[in-house]
CSV table of C-alpha atoms in Angstrom, one decimal:
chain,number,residue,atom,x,y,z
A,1,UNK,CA,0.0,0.0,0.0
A,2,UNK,CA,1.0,3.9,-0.3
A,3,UNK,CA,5.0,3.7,0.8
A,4,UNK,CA,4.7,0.4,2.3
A,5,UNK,CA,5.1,-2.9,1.1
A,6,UNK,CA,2.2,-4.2,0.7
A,7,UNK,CA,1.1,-5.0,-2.9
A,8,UNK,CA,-2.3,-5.4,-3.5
A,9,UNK,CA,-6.0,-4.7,-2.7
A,10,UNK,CA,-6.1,-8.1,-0.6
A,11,UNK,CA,-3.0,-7.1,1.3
A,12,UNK,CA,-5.1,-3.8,2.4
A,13,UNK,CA,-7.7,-6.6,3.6
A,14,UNK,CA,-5.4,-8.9,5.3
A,15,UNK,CA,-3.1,-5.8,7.4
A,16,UNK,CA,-7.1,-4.3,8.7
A,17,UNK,CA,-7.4,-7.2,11.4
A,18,UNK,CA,-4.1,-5.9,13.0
A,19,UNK,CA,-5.2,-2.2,13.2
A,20,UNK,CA,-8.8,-3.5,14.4
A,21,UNK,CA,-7.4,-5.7,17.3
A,22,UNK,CA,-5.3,-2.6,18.7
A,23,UNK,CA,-8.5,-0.2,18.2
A,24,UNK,CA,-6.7,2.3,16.5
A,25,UNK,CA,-7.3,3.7,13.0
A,26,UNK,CA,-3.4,4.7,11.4
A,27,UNK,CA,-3.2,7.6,9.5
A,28,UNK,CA,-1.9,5.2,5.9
A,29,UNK,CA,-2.1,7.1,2.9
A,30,UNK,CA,-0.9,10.8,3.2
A,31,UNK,CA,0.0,13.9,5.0
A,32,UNK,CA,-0.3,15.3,1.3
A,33,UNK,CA,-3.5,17.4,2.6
A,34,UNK,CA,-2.5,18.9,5.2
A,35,UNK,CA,-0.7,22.0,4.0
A,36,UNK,CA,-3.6,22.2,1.5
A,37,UNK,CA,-5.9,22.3,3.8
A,38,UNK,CA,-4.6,24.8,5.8
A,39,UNK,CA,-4.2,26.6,2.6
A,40,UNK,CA,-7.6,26.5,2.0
A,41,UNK,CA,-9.1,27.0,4.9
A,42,UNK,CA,-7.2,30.3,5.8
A,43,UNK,CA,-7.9,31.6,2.4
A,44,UNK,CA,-11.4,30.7,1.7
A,45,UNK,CA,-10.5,29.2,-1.5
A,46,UNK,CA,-11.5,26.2,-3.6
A,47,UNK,CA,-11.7,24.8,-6.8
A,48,UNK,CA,-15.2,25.6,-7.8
A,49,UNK,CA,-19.0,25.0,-6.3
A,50,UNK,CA,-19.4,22.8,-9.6
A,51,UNK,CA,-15.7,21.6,-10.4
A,52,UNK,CA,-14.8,20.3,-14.1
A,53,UNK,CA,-11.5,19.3,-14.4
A,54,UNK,CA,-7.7,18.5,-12.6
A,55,UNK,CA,-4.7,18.0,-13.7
A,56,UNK,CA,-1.4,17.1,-12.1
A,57,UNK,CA,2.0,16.9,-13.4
A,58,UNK,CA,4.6,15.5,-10.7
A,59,UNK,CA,8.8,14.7,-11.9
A,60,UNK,CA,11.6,13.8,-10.1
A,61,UNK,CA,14.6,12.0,-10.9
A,62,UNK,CA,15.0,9.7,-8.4
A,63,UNK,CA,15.4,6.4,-10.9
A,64,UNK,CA,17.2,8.4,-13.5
A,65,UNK,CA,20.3,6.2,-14.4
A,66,UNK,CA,22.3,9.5,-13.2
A,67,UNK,CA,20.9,8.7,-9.4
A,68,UNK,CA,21.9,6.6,-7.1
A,69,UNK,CA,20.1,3.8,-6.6
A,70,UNK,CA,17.8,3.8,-3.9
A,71,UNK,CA,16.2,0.9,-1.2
A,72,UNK,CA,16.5,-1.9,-3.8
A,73,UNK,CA,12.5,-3.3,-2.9
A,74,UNK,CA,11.3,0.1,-4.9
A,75,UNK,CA,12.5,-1.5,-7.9
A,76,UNK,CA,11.0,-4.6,-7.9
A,77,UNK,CA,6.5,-5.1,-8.2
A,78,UNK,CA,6.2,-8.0,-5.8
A,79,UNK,CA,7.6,-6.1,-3.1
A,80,UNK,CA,5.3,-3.1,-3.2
A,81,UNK,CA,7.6,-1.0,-5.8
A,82,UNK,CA,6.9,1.9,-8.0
A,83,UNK,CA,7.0,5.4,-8.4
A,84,UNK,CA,2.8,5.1,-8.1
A,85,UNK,CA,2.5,3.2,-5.2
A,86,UNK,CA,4.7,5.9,-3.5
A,87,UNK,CA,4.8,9.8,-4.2
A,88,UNK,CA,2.1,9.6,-7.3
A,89,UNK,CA,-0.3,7.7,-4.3
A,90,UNK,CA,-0.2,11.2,-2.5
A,91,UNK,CA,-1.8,12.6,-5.5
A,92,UNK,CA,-4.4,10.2,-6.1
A,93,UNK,CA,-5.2,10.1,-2.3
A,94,UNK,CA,-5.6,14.3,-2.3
A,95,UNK,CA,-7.5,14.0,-5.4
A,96,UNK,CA,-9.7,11.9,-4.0
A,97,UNK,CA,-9.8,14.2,-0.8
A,98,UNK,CA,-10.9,17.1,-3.4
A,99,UNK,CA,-13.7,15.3,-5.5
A,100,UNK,CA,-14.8,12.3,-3.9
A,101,UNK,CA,-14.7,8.4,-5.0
A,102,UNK,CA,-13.2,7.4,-8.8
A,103,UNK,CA,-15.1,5.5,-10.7
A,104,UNK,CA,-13.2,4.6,-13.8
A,105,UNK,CA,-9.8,4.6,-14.9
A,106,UNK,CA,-7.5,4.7,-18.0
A,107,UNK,CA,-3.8,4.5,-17.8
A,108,UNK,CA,-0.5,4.0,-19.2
A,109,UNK,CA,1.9,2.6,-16.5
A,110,UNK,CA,5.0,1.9,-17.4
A,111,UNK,CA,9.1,0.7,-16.8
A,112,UNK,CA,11.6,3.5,-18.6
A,113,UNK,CA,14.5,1.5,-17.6
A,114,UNK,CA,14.5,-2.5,-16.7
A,115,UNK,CA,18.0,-2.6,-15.5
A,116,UNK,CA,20.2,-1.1,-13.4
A,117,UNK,CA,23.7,-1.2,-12.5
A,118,UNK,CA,24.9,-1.9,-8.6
A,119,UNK,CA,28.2,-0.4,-7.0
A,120,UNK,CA,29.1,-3.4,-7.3
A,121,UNK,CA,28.7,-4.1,-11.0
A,122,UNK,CA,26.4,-6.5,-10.4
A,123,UNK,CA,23.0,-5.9,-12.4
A,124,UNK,CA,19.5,-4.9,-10.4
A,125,UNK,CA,16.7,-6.2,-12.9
A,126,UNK,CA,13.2,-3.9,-12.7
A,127,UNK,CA,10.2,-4.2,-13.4
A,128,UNK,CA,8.4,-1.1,-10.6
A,129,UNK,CA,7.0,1.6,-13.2
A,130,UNK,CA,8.8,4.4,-12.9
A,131,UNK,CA,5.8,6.7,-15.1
A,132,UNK,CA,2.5,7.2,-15.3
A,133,UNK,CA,-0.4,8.9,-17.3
A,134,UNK,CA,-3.4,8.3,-15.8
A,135,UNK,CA,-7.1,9.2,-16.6
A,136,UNK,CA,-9.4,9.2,-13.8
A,137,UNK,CA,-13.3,9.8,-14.0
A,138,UNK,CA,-14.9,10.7,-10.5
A,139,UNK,CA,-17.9,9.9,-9.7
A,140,UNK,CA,-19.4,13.6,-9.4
A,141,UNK,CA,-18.1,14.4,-12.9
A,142,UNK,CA,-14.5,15.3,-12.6
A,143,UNK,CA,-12.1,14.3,-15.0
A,144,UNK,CA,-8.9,14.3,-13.7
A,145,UNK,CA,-5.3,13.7,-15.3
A,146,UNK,CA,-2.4,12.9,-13.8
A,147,UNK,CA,1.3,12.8,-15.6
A,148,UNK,CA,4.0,11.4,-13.1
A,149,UNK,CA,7.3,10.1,-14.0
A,150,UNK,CA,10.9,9.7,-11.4
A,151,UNK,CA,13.1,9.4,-14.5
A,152,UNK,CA,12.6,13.5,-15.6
A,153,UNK,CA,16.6,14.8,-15.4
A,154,UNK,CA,17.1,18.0,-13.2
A,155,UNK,CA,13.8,18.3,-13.0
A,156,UNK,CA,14.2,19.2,-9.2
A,157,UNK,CA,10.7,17.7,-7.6
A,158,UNK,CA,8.9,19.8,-9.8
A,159,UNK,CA,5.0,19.6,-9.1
A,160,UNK,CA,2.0,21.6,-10.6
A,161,UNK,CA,-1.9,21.1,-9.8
A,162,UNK,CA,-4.6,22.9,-11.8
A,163,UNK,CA,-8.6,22.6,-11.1
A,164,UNK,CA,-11.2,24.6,-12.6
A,165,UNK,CA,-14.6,24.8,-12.5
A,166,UNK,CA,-18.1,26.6,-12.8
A,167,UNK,CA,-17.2,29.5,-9.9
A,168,UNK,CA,-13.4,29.9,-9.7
A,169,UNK,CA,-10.0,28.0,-10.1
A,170,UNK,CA,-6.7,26.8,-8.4
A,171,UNK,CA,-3.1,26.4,-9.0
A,172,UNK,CA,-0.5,24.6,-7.0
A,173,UNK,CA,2.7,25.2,-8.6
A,174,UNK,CA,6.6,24.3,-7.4
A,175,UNK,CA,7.9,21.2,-6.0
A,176,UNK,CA,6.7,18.1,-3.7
A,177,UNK,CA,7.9,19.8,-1.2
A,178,UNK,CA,7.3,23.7,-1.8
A,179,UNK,CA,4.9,25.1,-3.5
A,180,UNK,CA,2.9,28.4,-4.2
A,181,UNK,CA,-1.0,28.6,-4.5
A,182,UNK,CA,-2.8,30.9,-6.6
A,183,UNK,CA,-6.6,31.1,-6.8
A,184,UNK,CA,-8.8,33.3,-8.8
A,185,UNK,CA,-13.3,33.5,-8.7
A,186,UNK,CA,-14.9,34.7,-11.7
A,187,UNK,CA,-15.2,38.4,-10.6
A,188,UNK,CA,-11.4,38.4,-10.9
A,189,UNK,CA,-9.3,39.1,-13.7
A,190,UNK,CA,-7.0,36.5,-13.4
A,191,UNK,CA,-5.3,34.4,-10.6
A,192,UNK,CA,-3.3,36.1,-7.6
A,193,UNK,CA,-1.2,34.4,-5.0
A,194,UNK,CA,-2.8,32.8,-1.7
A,195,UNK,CA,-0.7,32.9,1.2
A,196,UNK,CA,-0.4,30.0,3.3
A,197,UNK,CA,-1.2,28.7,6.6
A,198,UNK,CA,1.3,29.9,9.5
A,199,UNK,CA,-0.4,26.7,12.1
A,200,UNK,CA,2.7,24.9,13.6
A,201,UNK,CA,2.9,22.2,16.0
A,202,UNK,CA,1.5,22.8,19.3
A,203,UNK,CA,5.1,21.3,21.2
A,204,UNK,CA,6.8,23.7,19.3
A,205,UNK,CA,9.6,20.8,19.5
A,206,UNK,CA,10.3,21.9,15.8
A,207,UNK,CA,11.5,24.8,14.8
A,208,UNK,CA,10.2,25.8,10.9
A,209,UNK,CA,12.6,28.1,9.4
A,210,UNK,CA,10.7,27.9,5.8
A,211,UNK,CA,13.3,25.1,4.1
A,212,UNK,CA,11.3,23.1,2.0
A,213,UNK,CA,12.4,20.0,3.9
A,214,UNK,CA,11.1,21.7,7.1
A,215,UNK,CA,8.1,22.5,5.5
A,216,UNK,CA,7.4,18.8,4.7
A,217,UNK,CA,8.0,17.7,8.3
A,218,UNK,CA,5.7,20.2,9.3
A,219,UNK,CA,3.0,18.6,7.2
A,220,UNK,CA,3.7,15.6,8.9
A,221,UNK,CA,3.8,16.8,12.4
A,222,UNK,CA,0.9,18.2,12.2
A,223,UNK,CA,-0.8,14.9,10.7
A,224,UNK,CA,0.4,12.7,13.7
A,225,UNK,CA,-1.1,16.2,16.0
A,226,UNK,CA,-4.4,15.5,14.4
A,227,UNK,CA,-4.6,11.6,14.6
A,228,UNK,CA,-3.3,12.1,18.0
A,229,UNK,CA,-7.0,12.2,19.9
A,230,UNK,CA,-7.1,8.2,18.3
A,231,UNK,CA,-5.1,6.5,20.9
A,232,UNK,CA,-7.8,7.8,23.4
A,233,UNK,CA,-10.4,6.2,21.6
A,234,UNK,CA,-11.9,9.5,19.7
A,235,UNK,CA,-12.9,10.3,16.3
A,236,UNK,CA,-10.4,11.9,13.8
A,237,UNK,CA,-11.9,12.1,10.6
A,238,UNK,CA,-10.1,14.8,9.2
A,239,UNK,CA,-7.4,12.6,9.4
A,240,UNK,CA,-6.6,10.0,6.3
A,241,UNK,CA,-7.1,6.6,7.2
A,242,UNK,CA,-6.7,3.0,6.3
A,243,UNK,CA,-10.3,2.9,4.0
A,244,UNK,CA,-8.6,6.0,2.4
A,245,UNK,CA,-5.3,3.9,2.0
A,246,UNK,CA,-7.4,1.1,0.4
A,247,UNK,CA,-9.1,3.4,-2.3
A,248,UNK,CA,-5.5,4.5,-3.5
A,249,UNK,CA,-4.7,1.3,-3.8
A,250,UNK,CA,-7.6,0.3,-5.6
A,251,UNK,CA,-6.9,3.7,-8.5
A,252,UNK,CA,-2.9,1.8,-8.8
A,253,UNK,CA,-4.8,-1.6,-9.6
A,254,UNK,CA,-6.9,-0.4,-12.0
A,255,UNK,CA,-4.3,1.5,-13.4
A,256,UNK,CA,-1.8,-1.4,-14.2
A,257,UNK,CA,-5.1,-3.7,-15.2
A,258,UNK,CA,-5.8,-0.4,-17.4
A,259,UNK,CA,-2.1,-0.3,-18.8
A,260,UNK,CA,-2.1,-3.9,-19.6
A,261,UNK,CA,-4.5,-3.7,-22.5
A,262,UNK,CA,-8.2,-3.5,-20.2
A,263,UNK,CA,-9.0,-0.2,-21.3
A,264,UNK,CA,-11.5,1.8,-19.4
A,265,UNK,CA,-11.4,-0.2,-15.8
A,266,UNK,CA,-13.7,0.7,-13.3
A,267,UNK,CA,-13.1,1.4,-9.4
């Protein structure tokens, strides 16, 4: 599942029991939506009241041949691998968070590269995709598309979300771990800059000095701060959870089904 090694829809199913015998509800899929939704709710933006469309573009180069290799399970399918299954899951999980359940897919999924050479000289065979194009139908009406790939050289994390719609639009523009947010309403004349959230950590154990790095902890700090009312037994449903977890995993399945010559697969 998202960044872990589990593989499939059924190993979703078979790692529940665990979480259900301890009574608590981990936060699997992403802290992707948290600095969006801090965004968002301290600017009063959104999308739309009727959204149309979404598009997001995500490249790295963490699989170029120029990069060192990294933990050698990403590389290979049976162990949970693939640029999809981990950063392009964030997407799909936040996409979800925007416009509700998927209910069809379409989608190229692919390996750029098969082989790779260890420090050793030995060869690493792969077969993980390592890009994506992926068409996603929601069941409200959105179309999404979303164009990932971890072999773009110098390409320095570079991320970029669009959505439009009947009442306004959004844009999400920098890197996975930076970025700026511009919104616009149709009684503007075009899009202007959003600033973000200032909310930090109530421990103030970490200091945020605006590093993108920081600023990605920060996310994440303040994901484990929300889901942090769970180990007493309370509700936290702003926070993402395992069924959320599960849904991602069912958008990568229908993607590589999709990719394999199904077509249209639904959800």
């Amino acid at each position: 599942m998202v960044e872990t090694q589990i593989t499939s829809v059924n190993g979703v199913h078979e790692f529940r029991p665990q979480l259900i015998a301890t009574r608590i509800e981990s936060p699997r899929t992403t802290q992707w939506r948290e600095l969006e939704w801090l965004i968002e709710c301290e600017s009063g933006s959104s999308a739309s009241d009727s959204p149309y469309s979404a598009r997001v573009t995500a490249r790295v180069d963490y699989w170029h041949p120029t990069h060192p290799l990294q933990s050698e399970w990403m590389y290979r399918s049976a162990d949970g691998g693939g640029y999809l299954l981990g950063l392009g899951a964030h997407d799909l999980d936040y996409l979800c968070w925007l416009f509700g359940d998927p209910s069809e897919i379409c989608a190229d999924v692919r390996t750029t590269v098969a082989t790779r050479q260890r420090p050793d000289d030995t060869v690493l065979r792969v077969d993980a995709d390592d890009t994506a194009s992926i068409l996603i139908r929601f069941a409200s009406g959105v179309v999404a598309t979303v164009s990932i790939t971890a072999m773009s050289l110098h390409a320095k994390a570079a991320y970029q979300l669009d959505a439009t719609g009947s009442d306004g639009a959004v844009s999400l523009a920098g890197t996975l771990f930076e970025r700026t947010l511009q919104a616009a309403t149709t009684d503007d004349s075009g899009m202007t800059a959003v600033p973000g959230s200032s909310r930090v950590p109530r421990s103030g154990a970490l200091a945020f000095d605006g590093r993108a790095r920081n600023n990605a902890a920060r996310q994440l700090a303040l994901l484990l701060e929300d889901w942090l009312p769970a180990l007493d037994g309370k509700s936290t449903p702003q926070v993402p959870n395992l069924s959320d977890g599960l849904r991602v995993q069912r958008i990568v399945t229908a993607a590589r089904q999709s990719s394999a010559g199904h077509g249209w697969v639904a959800v």
